[in-house]
Coordinates of C-alpha atoms in Angstrom, one line a residue:
X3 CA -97.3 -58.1 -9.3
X4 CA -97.1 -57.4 -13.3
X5 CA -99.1 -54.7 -12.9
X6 CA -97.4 -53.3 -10.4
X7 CA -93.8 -53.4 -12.2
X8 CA -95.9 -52.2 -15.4
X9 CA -97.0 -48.9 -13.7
X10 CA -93.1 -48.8 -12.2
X11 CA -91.6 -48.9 -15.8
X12 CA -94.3 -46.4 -17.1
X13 CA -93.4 -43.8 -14.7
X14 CA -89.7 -44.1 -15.5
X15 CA -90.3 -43.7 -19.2
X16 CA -92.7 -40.8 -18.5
X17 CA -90.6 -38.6 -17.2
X18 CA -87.8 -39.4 -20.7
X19 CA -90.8 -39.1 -23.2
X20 CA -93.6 -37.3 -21.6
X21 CA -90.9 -35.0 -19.8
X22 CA -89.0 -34.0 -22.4
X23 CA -92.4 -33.2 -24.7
X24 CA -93.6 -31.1 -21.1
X25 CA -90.0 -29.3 -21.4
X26 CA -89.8 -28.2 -25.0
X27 CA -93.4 -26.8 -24.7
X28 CA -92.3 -24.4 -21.9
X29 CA -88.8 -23.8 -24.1
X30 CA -86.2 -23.0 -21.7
X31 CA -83.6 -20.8 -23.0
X32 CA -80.3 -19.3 -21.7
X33 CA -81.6 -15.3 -20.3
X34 CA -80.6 -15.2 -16.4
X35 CA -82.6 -16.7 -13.8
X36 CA -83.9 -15.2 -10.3
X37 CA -81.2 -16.5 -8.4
X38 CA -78.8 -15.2 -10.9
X39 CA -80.1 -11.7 -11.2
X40 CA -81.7 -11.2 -7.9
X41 CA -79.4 -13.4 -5.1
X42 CA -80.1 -11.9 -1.9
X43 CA -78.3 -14.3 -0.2
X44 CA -81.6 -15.1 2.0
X45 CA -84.3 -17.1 -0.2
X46 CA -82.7 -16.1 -3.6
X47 CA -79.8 -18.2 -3.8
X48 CA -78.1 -20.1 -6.6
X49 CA -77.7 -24.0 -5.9
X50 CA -76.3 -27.2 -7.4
X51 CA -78.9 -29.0 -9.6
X52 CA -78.8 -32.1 -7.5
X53 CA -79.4 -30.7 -4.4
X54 CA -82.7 -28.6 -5.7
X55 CA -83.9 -32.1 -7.0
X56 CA -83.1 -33.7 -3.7
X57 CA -84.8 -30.7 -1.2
X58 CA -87.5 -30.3 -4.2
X59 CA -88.5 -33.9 -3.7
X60 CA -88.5 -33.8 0.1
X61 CA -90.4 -30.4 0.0
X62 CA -93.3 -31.7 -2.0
X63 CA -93.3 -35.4 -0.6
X64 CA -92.9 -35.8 3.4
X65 CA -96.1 -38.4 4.5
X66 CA -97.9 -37.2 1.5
X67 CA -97.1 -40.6 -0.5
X68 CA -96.8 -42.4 2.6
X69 CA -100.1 -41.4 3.9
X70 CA -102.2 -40.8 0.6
X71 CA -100.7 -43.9 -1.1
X72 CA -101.6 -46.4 2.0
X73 CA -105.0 -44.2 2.4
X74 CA -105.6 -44.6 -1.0
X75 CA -104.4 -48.4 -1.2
X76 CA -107.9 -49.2 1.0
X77 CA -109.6 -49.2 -2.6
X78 CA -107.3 -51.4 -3.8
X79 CA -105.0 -51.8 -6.3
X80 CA -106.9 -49.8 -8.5
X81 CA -104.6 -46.8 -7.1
X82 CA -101.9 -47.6 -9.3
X83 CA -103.4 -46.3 -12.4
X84 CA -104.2 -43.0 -10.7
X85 CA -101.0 -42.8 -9.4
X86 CA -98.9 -43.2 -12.6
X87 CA -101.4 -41.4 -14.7
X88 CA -101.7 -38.4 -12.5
X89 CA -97.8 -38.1 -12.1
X90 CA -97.3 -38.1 -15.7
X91 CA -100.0 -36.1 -17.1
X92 CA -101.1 -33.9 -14.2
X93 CA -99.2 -33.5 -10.8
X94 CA -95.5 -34.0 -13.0
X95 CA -96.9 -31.2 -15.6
X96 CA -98.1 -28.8 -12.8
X97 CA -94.8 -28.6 -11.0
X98 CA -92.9 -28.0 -13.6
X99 CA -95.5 -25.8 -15.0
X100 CA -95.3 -23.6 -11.5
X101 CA -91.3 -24.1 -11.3
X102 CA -91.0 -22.6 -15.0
X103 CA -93.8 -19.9 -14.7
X104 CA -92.1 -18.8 -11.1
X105 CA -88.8 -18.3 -13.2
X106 CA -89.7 -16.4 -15.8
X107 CA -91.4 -14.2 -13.3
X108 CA -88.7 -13.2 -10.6
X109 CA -89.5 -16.1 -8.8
X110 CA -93.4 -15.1 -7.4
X111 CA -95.4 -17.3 -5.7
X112 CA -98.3 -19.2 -7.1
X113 CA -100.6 -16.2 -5.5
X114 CA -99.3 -13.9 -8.0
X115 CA -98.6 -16.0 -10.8
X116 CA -102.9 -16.5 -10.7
X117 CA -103.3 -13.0 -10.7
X118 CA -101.0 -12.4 -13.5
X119 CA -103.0 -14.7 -16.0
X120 CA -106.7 -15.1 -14.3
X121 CA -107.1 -11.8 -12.8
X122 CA -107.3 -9.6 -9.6
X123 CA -110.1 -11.8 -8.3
X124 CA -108.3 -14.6 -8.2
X125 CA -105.6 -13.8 -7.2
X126 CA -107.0 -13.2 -3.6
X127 CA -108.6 -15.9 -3.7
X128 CA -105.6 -18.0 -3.8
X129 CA -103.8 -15.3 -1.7
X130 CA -105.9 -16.3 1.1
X131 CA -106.0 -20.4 0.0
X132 CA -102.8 -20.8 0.0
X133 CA -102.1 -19.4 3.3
X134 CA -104.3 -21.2 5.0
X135 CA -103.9 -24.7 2.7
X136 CA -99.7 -24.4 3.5
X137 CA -100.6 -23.8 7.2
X138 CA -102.7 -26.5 7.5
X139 CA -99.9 -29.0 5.5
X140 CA -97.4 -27.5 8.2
X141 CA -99.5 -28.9 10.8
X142 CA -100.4 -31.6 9.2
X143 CA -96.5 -32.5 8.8
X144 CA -95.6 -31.4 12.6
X145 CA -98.3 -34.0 14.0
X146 CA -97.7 -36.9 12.3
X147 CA -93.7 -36.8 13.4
X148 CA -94.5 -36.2 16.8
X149 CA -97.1 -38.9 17.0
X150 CA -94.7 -41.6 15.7
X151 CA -91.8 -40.0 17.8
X152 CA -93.8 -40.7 20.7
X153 CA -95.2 -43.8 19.3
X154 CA -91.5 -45.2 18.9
X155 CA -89.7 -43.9 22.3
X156 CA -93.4 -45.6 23.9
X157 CA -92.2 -49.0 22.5
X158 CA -89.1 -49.1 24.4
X159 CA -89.9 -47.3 27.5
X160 CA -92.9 -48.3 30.4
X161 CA -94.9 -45.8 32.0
X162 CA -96.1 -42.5 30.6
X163 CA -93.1 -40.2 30.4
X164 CA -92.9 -36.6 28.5
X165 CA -90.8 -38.3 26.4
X166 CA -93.8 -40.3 25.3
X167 CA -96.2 -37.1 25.2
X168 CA -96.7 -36.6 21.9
X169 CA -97.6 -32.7 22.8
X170 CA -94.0 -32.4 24.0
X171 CA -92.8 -33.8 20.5
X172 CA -95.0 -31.4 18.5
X173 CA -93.4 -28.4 20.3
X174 CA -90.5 -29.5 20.1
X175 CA -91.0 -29.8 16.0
X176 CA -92.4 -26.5 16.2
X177 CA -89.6 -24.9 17.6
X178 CA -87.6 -26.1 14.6
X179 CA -90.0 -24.7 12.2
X180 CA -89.6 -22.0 13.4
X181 CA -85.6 -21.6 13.1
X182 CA -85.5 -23.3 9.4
X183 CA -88.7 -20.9 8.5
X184 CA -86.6 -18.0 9.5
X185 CA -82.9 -18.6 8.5
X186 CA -81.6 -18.4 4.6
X187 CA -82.8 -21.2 2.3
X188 CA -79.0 -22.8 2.4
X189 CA -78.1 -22.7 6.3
X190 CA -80.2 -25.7 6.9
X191 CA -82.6 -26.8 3.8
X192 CA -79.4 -26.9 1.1
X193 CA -77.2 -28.7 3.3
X194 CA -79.3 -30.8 5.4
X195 CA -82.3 -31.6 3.5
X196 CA -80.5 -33.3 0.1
X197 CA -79.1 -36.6 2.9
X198 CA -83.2 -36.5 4.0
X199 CA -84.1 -36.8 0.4
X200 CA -81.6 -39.3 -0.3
X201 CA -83.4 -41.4 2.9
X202 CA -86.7 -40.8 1.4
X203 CA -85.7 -42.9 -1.2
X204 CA -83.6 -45.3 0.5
X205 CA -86.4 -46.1 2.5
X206 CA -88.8 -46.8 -0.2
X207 CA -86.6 -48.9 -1.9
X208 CA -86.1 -51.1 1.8
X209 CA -90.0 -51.3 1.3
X210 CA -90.1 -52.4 -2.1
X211 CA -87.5 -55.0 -1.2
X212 CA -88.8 -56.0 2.0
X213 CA -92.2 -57.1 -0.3
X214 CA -90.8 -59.3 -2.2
X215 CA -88.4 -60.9 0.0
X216 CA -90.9 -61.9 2.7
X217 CA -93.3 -63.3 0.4
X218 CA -95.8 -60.8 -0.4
X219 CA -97.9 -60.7 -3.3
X220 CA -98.9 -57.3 -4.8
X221 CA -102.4 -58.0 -6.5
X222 CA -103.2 -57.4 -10.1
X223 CA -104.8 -53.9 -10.7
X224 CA -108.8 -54.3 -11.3
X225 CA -111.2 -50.8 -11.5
X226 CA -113.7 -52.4 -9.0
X227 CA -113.6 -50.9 -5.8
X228 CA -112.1 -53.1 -2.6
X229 CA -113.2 -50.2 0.1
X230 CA -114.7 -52.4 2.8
X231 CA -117.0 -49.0 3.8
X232 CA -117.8 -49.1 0.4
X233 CA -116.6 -45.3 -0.4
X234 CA -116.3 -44.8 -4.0
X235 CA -113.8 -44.8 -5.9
X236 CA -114.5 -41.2 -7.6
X237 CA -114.1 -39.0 -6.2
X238 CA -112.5 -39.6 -2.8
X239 CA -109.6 -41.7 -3.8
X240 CA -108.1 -39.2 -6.4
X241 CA -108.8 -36.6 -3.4
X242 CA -107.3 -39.0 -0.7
X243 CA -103.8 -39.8 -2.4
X244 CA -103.3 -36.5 -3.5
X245 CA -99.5 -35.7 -3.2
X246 CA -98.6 -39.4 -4.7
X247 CA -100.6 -38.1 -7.9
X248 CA -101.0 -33.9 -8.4
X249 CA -100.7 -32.2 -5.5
X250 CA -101.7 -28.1 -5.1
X251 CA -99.3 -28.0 -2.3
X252 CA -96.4 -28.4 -4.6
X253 CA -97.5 -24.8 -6.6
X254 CA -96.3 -23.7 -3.2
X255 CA -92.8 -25.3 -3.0
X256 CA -91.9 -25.1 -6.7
X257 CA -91.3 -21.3 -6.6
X258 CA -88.9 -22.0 -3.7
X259 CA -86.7 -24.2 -5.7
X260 CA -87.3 -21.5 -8.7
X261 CA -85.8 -19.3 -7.1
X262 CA -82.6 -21.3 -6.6
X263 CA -81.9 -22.7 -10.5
X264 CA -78.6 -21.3 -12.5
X265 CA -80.2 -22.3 -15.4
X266 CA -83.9 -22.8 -17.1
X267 CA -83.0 -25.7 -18.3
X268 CA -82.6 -27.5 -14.9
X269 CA -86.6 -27.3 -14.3
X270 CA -87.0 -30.6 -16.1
X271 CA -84.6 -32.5 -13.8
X272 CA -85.3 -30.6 -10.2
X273 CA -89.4 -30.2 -10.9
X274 CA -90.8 -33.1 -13.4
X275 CA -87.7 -35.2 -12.1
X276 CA -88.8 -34.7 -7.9
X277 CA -92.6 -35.8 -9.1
X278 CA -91.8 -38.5 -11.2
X279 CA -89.6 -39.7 -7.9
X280 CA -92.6 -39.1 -5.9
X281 CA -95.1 -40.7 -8.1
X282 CA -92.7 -44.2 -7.5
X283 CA -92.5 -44.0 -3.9
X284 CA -96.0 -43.5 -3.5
X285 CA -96.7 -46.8 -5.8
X286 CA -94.9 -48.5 -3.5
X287 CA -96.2 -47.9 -0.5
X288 CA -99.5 -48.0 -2.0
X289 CA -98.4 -51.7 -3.5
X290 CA -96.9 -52.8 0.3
X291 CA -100.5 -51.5 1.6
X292 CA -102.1 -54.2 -0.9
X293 CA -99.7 -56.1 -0.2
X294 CA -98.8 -56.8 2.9
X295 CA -102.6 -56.9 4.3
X296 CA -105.6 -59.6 4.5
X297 CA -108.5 -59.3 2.3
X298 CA -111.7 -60.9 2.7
X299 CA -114.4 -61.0 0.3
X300 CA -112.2 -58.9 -2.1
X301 CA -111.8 -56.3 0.4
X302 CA -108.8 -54.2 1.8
X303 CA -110.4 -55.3 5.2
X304 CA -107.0 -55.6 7.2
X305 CA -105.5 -52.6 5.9
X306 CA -108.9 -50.7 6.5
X307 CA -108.7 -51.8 10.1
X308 CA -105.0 -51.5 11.0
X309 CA -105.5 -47.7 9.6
X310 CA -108.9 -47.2 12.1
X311 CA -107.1 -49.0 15.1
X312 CA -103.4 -47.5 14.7
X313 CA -103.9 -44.8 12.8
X314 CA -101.4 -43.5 10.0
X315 CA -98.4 -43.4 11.5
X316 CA -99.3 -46.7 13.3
X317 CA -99.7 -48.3 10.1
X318 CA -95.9 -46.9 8.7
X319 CA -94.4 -48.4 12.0
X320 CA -96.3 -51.5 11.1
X321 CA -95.4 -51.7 7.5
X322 CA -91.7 -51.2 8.0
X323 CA -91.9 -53.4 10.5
X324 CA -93.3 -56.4 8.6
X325 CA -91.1 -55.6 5.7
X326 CA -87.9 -54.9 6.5
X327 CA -87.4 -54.9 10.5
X328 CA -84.7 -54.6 12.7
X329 CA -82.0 -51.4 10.9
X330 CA -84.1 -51.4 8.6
X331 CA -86.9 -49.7 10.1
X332 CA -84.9 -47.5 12.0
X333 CA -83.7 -45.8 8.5
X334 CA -87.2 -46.1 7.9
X335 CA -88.4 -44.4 11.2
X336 CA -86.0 -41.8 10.4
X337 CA -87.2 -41.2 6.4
X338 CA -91.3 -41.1 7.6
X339 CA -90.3 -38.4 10.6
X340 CA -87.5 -36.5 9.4
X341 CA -88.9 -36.2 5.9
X342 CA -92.5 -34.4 6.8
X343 CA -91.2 -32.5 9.4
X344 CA -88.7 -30.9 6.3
X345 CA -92.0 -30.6 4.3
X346 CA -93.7 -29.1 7.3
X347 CA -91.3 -26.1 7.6
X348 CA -90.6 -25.2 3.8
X349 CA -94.4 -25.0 4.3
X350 CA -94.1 -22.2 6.4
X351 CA -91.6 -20.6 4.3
X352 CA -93.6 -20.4 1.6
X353 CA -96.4 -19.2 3.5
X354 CA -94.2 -16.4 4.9
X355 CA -93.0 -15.4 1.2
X356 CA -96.8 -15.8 -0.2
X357 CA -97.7 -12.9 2.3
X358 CA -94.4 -10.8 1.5
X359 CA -95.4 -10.9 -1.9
X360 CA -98.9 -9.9 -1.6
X361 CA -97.9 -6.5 1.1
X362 CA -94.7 -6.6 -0.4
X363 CA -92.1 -6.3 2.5
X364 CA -88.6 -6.3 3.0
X365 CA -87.8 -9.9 4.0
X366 CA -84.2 -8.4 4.8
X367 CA -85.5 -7.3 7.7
X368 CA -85.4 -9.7 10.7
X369 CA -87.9 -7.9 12.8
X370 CA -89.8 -7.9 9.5
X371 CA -89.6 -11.7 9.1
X372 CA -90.4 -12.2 12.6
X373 CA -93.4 -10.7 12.1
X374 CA -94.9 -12.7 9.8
X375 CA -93.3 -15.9 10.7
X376 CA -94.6 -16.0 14.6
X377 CA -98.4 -16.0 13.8
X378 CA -98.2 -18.2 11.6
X379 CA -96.2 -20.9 13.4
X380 CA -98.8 -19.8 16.5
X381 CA -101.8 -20.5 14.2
X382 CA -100.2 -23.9 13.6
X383 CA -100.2 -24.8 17.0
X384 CA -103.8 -24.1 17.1
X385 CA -105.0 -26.0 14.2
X386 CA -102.8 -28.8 15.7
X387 CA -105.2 -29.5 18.7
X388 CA -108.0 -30.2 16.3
X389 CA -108.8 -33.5 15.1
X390 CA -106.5 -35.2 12.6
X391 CA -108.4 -37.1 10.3
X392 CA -110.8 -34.0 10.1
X393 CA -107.9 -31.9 9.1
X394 CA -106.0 -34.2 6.4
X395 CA -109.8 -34.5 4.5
X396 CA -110.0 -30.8 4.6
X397 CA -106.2 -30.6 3.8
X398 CA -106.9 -33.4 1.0
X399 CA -109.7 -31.0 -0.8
X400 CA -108.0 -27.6 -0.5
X401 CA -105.0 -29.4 -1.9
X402 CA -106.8 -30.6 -4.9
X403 CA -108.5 -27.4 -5.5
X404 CA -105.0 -26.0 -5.9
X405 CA -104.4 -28.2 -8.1
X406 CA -107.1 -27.2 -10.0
X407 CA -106.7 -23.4 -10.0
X408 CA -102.9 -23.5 -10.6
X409 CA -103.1 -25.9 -13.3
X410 CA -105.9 -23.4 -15.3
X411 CA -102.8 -20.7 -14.5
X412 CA -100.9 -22.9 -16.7
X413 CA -102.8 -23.4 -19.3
X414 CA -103.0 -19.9 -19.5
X415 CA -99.6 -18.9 -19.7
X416 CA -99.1 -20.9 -22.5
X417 CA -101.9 -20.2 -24.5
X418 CA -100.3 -16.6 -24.2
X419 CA -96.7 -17.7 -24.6
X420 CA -98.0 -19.5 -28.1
X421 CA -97.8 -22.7 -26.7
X422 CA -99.1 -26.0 -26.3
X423 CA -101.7 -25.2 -23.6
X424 CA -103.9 -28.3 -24.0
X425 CA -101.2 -29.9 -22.1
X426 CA -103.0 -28.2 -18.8
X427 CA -106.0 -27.7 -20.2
X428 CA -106.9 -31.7 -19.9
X429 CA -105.5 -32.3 -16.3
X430 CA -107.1 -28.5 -15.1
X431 CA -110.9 -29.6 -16.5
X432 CA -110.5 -33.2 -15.0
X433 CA -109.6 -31.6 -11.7
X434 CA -112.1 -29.3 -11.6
X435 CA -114.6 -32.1 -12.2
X436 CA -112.7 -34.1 -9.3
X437 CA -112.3 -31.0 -6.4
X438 CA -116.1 -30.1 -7.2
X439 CA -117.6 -33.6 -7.3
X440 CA -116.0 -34.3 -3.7
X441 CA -117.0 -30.9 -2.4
X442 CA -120.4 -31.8 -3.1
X443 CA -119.9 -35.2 -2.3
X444 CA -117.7 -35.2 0.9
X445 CA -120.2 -35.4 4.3
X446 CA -117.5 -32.5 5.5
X447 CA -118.7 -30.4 2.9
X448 CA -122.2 -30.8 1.2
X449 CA -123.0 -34.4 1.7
X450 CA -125.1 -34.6 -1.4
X451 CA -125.6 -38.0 -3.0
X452 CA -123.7 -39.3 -6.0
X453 CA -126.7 -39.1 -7.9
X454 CA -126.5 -35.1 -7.6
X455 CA -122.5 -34.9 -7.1
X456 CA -121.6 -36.9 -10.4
X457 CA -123.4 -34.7 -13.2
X458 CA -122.9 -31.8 -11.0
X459 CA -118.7 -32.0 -10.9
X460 CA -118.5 -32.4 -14.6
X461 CA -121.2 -30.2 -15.9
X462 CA -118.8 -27.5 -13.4
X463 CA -115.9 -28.9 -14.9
X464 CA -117.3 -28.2 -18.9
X465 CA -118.4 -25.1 -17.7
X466 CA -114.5 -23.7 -16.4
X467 CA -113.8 -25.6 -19.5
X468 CA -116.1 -23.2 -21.4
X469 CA -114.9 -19.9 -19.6
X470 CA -111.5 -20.7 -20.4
X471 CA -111.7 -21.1 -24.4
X472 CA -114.2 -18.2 -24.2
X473 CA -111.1 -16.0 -22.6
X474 CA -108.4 -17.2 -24.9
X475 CA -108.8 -19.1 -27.7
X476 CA -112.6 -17.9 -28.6
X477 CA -111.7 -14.7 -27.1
X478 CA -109.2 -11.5 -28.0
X479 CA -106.3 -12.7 -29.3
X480 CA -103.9 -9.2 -29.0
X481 CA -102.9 -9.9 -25.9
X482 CA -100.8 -13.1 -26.6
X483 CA -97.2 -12.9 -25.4
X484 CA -94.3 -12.9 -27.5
X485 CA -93.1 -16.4 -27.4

């Protein structure tokens, strides 16, 4: 339990110390923001600052610290260093990294941003990576609502019923992506989604409660592995928490809420601010999944099987359940479906502005938006009939990969900009070594042993390290930016 309220009070003094250090590197001034300049009253619009926190943190959190963190609670409490760590000194420093950049740049996506400060090359890489990475997460964040939908209308009802199809509830959520995906950002996401956020929260804090009043004990952290299939701990679990720690999703959503700040100065609140936020709720759950579940030998053995047998969304229901019960789970219920399914469609939003950026159309046009936004909620609806598990590890890597790639964007924009850039630089070569030791790793990708995997993922990662102080700092120095 001491570690646990250790890692709590680290993250809340990360985001005073750590985030203010983070903020005066980028240097914020007063000159006029997209949605001050631009406003087209569709996806350039200016918004309160504690709404863009509250729609920021539900963009980049839906099951992504409920999932990841209980996933990644089947090592043990050995999570919790990863997950304050990475929020502090990667995922909290890449959001606000993409947030700023996406300002100072009329508000592009994290497609362009690469191909501003890495080149054409890259640029359609991530072009093409993001697309499919934010379609998957859209999918990814329609099934899981529908499943526990169905999973809670099953409880109270007998007999199979469309109400209990779970098919049924994933159109039903794809309908709705595809309204919020097509409508201005503040019809529905700025009114609707800051009470969503606000449940989010509410909800983890039932959780955190529910532990302690029912006699839980959150275990002490120790760097020994409590996997009862004996996965390692590097590199899957930094891979399987993912949006609890750094997340490449969130390069996506950040230039939504970038486009909607009066003010430069509000990115440390509405971006470092939403992942610091995340980073606690995904210790918590990540503590109630030690928590709450046997282990025998030293191993997360009943969390492990309660996540084989039920599944994810079995194992929410089952940890609210245990926890906090009666209203309280219903809030609960409402925070774990509501919350993705917000995630799931800003997900498709972005998708649909990553492609108007890269063939540069009109998104005034209706017919225009249609366009774009119909195949990709049909592709959706495809990837949604494959397996699940199969599609959060794949979701998991190209997630971290992301990361990787945005966070080298960073460091490159501020090596320009005459700034601080070692700030990215450390998190960007310690992802690389992470996204290429589980590609090479991971049996849905090479399957080589850790013997090869290990020496392999870092050598990669000293060699991106290599190319990037080749290109800047070893490099030509005339075309540095003006500060």
């Amino acid at each position: 339990m001491v570690s646990f309220i250790v890692c709590l009070t680290v993250l809340i003094i990360g985001y005073f110390t750590y985030g203010k250090v983070a903020e005066k590197v980028y240097g914020p001034d007063e000159r006029e923001t997209p949605a001050v300049r631009i406003n087209d009253g569709l996806d350039y619009v200016v918004m309160p600052k504690w709404k863009l926190f509250l729609i920021q943190l539900l963009n980049i959190a839906g099951l992504g610290p409920i999932f990841g963190a209980l996933a990644g609670a089947e090592w043990g409490p050995a999570v919790f260093l990863w997950i304050t760590l990475g929020t502090i000194f990667g995922g909290a420093v890449h959001d606000l990294g993409v947030g700023f950049m996406s300002m100072r740049h009329d508000g592009l996506s994290i497609s362009e941003l690469t191909g501003m400060y890495l080149g054409n090359i890259m640029k359609q890489v991530m072009r093409v990576f993001s697309v499919i990475l934010l379609v998957m997460v859209g999918t990814v964040f329609a099934v899981g609502p529908a499943a526990l939908i169905a999973l809670l209308i099953g409880k109270q009802i007998d007999g199979d019923s469309i109400w209990t199809n779970t098919y049924f509830w994933l159109a039903v959520v794809l309908i709705y992506y595809f309204i919020a995906t097509f409508v201005p950002i503040d019809k529905i996401i700025g009114n609707l989604y800051p009470v969503f956020g606000v449940c989010l929260i509410i909800m983890a804090l039932g959780v955190s409660v529910g532990i302690f009043t029912h006699g839980y004990t959150i275990p002490e952290i120790t760097l020994r592995s409590m996997h009862p299939a004996g996965t390692p701990i590097w590199p899957v679990m930094f891979v399987t928490v993912a949006c609890g720690a750094i997340s490449g999703f969130h390069a996506t959503q950040s230039p939504l809420m970038a486009r909607c700040c009066e003010t430069e100065k509000e990115a440390h609140f509405v971006f470092y601010g939403a992942m610091v936020c995340e980073g606690i709720i995904a210790l918590i759950w990540a503590a109630a999944g030690c928590a709450v579940y046997a282990r025998t030998g030293g191993l997360m053995t009943g969390l492990f099987q309660i996540m084989n047998d039920q599944g994810q969304a079995g194992t929410v229901y089952d940890v609210c359940a245990k926890t906090m019960g009666g209203a309280g789970i219903v809030l609960a219920m409402i925070g774990v479906i509501a919350c993705p399914i917000t995630s799931g469609d800003t997900s498709f939003r972005a998708a649909r502005l990553v492609i108007a950026d890269w063939f540069k159309l009109d998104q005034d046009s209706y017919k225009v938006r249609l366009a774009v936004t119909l195949p990709l909620l049909t592709a959706g609806a495809l990837i949604s009939q494959l397996n699940y598990d199969v599609v959060w590890r794949y979701f998991s890597w190209s997630n971290q990969t992301l990361a990787m790639i945005a966070l080298w964007t960073i460091a490159m924009y501020l090596y320009k900009n005459h700034r601080f850039y070692w700030m990215a630089v450390i998190p960007a070569t310690f992802m690389s070594a992470v996204s290429v030791t589980y590609f090479c790793f991971a049996k849905e990708c090479l399957g080589l042993s850790t013997a090869i995997s290990y020496p392999v993922g870092i050598v990669v990662a000293l060699i991106f390290l290599g190319i990037f102080l080749s290109k800047s700092v070893f490099g030509r120095k005339d075309d540095r930016l003006a500060a």
